[in-house]
mmCIF file of C-alpha atoms and ligand atoms in Angstrom:
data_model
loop_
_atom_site.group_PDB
_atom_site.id
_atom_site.type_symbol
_atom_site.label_atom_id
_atom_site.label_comp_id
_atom_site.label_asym_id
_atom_site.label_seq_id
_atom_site.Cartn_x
_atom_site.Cartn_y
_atom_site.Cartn_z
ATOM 1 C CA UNK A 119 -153.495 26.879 183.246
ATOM 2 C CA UNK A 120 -153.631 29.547 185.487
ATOM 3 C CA UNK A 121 -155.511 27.368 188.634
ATOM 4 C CA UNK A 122 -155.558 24.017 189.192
ATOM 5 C CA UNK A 123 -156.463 21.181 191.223
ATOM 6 C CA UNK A 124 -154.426 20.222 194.136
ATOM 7 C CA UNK A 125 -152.236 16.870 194.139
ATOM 8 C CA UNK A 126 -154.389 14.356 195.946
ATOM 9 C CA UNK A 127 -152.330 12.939 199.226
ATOM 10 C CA UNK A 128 -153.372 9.555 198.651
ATOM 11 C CA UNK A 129 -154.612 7.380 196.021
ATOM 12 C CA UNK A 130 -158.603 6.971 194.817
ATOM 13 C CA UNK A 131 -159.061 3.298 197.042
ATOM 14 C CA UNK A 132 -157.249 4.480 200.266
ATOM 15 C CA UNK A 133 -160.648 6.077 201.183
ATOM 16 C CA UNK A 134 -162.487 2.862 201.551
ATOM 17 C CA UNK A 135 -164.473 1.727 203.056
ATOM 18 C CA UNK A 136 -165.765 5.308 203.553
ATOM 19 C CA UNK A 137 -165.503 6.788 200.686
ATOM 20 C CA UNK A 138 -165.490 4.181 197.322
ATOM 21 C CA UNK A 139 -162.738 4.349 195.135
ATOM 22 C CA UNK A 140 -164.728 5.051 191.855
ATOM 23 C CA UNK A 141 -165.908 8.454 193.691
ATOM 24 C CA UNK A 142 -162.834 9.807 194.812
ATOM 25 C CA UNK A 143 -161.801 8.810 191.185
ATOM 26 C CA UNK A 144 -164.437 10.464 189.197
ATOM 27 C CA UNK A 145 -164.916 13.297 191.644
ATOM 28 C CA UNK A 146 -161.567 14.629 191.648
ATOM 29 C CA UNK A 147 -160.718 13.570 188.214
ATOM 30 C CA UNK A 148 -164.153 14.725 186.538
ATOM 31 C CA UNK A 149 -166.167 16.528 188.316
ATOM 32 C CA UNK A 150 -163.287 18.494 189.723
ATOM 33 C CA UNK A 151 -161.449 18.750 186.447
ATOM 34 C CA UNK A 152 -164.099 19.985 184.807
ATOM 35 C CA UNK A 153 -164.744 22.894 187.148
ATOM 36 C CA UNK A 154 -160.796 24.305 186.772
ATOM 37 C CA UNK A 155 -160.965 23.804 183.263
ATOM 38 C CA UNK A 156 -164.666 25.983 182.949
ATOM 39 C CA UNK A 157 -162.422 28.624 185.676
ATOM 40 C CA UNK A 158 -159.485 29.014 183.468
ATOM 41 C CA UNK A 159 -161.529 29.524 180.608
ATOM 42 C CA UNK A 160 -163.667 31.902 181.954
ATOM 43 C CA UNK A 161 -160.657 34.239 183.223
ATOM 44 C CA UNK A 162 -158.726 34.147 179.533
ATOM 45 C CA UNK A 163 -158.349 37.362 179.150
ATOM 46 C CA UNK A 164 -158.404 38.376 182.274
ATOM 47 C CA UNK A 165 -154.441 37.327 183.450
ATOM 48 C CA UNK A 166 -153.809 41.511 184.579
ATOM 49 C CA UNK A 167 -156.957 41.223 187.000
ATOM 50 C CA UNK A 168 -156.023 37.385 187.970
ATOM 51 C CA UNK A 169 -152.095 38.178 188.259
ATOM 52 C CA UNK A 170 -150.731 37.459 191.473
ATOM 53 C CA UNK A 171 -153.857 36.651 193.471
ATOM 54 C CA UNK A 172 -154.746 33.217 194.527
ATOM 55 C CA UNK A 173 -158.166 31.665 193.759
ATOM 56 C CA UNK A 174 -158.895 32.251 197.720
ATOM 57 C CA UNK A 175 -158.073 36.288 197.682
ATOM 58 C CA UNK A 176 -160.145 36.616 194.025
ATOM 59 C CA UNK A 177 -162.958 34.961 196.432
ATOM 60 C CA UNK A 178 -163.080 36.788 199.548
ATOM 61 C CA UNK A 179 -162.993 39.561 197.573
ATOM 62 C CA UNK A 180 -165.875 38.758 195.555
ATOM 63 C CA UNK A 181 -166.976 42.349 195.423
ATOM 64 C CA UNK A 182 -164.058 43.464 193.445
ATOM 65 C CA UNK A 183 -163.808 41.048 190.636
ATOM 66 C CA UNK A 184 -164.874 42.286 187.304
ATOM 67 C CA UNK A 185 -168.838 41.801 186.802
ATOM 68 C CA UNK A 186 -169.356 40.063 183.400
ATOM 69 C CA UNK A 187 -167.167 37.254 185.161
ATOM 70 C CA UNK A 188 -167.778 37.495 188.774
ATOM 71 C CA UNK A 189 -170.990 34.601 187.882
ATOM 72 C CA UNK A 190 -168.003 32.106 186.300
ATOM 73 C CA UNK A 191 -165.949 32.609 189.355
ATOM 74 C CA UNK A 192 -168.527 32.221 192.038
ATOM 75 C CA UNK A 193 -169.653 28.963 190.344
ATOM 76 C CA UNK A 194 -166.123 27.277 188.843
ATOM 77 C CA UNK A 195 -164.253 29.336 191.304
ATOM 78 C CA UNK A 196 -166.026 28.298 194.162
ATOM 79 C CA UNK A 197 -166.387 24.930 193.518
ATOM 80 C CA UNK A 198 -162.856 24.611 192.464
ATOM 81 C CA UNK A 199 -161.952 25.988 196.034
ATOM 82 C CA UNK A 200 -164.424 24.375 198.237
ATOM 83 C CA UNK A 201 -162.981 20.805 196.172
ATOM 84 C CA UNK A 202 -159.770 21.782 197.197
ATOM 85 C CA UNK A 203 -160.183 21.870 200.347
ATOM 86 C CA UNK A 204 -162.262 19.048 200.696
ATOM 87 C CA UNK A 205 -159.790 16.765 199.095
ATOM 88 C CA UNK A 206 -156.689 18.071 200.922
ATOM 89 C CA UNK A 207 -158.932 17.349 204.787
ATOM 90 C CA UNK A 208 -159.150 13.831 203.926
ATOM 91 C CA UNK A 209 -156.253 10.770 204.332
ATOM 92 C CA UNK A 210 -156.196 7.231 204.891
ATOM 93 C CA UNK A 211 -154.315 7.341 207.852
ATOM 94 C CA UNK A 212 -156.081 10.483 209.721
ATOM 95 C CA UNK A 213 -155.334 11.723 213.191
ATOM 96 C CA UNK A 214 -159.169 11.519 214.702
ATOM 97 C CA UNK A 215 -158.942 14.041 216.862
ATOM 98 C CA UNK A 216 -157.773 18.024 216.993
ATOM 99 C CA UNK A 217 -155.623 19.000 219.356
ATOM 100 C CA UNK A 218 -153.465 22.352 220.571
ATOM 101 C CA UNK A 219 -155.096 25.791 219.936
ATOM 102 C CA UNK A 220 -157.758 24.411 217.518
ATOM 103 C CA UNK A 221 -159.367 21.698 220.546
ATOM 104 C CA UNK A 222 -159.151 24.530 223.067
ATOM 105 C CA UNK A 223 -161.589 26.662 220.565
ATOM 106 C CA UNK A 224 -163.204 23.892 219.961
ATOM 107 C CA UNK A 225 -164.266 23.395 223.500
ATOM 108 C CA UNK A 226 -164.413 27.081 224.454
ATOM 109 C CA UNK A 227 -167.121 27.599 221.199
ATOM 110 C CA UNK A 228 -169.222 24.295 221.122
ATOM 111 C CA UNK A 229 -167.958 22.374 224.522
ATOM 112 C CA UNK A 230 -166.154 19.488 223.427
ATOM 113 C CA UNK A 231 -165.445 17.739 220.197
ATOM 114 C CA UNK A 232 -168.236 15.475 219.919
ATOM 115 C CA UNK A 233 -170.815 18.303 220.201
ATOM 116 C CA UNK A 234 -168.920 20.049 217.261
ATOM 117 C CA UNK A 235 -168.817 16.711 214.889
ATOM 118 C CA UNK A 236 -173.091 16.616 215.934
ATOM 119 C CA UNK A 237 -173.557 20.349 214.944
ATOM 120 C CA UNK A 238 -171.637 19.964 211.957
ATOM 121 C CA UNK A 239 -173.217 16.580 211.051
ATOM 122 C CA UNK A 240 -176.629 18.012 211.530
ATOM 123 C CA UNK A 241 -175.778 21.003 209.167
ATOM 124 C CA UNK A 242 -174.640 18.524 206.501
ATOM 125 C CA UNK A 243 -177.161 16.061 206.718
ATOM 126 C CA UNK A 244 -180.191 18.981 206.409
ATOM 127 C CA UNK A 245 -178.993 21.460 204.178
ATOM 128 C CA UNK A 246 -181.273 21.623 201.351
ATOM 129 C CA UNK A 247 -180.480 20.275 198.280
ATOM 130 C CA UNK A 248 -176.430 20.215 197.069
ATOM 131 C CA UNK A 249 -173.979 22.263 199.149
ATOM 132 C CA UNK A 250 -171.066 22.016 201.457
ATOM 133 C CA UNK A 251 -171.328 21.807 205.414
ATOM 134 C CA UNK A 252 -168.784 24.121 206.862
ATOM 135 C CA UNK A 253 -166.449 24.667 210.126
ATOM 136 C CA UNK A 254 -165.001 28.181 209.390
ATOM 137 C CA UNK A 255 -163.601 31.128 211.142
ATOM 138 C CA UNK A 256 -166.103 34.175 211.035
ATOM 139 C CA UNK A 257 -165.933 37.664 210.668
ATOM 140 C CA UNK A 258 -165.261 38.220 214.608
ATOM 141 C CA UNK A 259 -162.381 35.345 214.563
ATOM 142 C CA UNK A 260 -164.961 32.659 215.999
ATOM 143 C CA UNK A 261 -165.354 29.246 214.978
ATOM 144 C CA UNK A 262 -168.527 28.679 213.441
ATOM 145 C CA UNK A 263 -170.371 25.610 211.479
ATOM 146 C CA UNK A 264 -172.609 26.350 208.745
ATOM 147 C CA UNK A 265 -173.570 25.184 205.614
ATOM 148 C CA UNK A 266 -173.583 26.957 202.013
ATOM 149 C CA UNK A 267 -175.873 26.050 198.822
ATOM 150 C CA UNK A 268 -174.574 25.054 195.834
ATOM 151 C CA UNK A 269 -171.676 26.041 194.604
ATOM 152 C CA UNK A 270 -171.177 28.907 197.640
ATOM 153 C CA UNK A 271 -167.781 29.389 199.018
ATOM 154 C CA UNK A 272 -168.127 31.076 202.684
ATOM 155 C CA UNK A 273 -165.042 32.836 201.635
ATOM 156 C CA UNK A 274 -167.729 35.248 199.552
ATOM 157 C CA UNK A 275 -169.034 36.162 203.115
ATOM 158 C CA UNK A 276 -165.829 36.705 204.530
ATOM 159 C CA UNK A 277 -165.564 33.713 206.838
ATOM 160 C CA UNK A 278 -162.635 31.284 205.930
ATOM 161 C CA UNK A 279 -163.143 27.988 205.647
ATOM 162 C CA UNK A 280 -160.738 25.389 207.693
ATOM 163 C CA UNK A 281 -163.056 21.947 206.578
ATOM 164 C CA UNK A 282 -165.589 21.138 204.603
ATOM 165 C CA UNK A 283 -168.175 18.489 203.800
ATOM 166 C CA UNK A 284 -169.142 18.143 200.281
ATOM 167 C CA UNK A 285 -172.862 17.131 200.325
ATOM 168 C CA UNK A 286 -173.649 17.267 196.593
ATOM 169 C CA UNK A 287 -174.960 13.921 195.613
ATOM 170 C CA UNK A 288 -171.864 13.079 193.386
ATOM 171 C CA UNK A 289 -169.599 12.846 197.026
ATOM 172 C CA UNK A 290 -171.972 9.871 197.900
ATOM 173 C CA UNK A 291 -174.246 8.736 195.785
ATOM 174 C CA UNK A 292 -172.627 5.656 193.984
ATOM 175 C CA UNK A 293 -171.812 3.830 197.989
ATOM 176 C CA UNK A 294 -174.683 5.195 199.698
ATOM 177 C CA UNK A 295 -177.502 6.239 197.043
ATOM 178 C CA UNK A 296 -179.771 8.387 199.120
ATOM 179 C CA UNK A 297 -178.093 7.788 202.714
ATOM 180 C CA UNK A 298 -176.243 11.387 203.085
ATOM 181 C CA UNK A 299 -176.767 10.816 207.024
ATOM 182 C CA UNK A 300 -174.500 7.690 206.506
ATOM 183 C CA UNK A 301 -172.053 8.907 204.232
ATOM 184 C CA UNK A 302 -171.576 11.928 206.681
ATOM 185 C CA UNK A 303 -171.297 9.892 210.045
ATOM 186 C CA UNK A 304 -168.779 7.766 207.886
ATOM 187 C CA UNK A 305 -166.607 10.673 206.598
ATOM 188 C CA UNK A 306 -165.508 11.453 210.143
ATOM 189 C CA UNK A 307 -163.529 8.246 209.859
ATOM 190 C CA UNK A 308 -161.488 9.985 206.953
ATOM 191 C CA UNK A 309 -161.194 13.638 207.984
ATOM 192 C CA UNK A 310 -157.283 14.206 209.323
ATOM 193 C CA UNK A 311 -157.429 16.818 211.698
ATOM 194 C CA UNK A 312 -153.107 17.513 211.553
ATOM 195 C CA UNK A 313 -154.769 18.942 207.803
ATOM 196 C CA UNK A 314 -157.482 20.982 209.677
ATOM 197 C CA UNK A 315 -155.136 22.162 212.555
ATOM 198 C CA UNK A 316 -152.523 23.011 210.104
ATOM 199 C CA UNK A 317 -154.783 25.247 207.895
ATOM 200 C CA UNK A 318 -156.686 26.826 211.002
ATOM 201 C CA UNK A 319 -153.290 27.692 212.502
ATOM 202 C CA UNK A 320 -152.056 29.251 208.711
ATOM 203 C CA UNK A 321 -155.717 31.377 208.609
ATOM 204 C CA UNK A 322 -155.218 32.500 212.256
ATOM 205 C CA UNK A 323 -151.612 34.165 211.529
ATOM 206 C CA UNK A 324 -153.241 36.368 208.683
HETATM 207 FE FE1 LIG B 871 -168.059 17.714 194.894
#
């Protein structure tokens, strides 16, 4: 298996009450699975194009990957790397609040951290249908929030991502049926900014 799902930090009930225990289990163990095994099969073949790149490079550089399996990788690929990410943001025991370089930006791009958490909430909560709500780098080095359909990775549009919110009803739905609003004000709770901090610091230096 040529990608794969990242360890989880901590196990499927340390997310409560937040996030339920039987939707961390069956999102990372189902949902998740399923999407690196559709990836890996969709790239057999392929190991002299795959060799040596990480699912992250394949994706930024969308443009380059052979055509009759660029579809496969946008959809497994992407949603295997947006999962990643979204797993590896979370803890039990979070720090609440960035610090260092990444609160200065922070405040220099939105003004302070609450007005960041309401922008990003906001693109979360009304993104249409399934998707992911985004704080990424862009193209000019800026922080920026957005939000991506589907299966979309921002990586395809050359911004890298540094924290996401999974908004596809399978994040939620079992706690909070048709509350996303709740289930994103909630998520804050679980969202360990050392993990975003560390990974905004690692994108900067490249
Ligand atoms: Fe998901």
């Amino acid at each position: 298996m040529k990608y794969d799902k990242l360890p989880l930090q901590y196990k499927f009930d340390q997310l409560e009450p937040y996030i339920d225990s039987e939707t961390v289990c069956i999102h990372y163990t189902k949902h998740l699975q399923g999407y690196v095994d559709k990836l890996n099969k969709a790239l057999e073949g392929y190991e002299q194009f795959t060799n040596g790149k990480t699912l992250e490079e394949i994706l930024f550089n969308i443009e380059k990957t052979p055509i009759e399996i660029r579809k496969d990788i946008i959809r497994q690929g992407g949603r295997v790397a947006n999962h990643n990410l979204y797993f590896s943001i979370l803890d039990s025991k979070p720090k609440k609040y960035p610090t260092g370089q990444l609160l200065n930006e922070i405040n220099r791009r939105f003004g302070d951290f609450s007005a960041l958490k309401e922008e990003l909430s906001n693109k979360s909560i009304n993104q249409f249908g399934a998707g992911y709500g985004w704080l990424v780098i862009d193209k000019k080095g800026e922080l920026d929030v957005i939000s991506t359909s589907n299966q979309d990775s921002p990586l395809m549009f050359k911004m890298r991502p540094i924290l996401t919110i999974d908004i596809w009803e399978h994040a939620y739905y079992l706690k909070y049926k048709n509350l996303r609003a709740q289930y994103v004000k909630n998520i804050w709770n679980v969202i360990d900014w050392n993990k975003v901090e560390e990974i905004y610091l690692k994108e900067c230096s490249k």
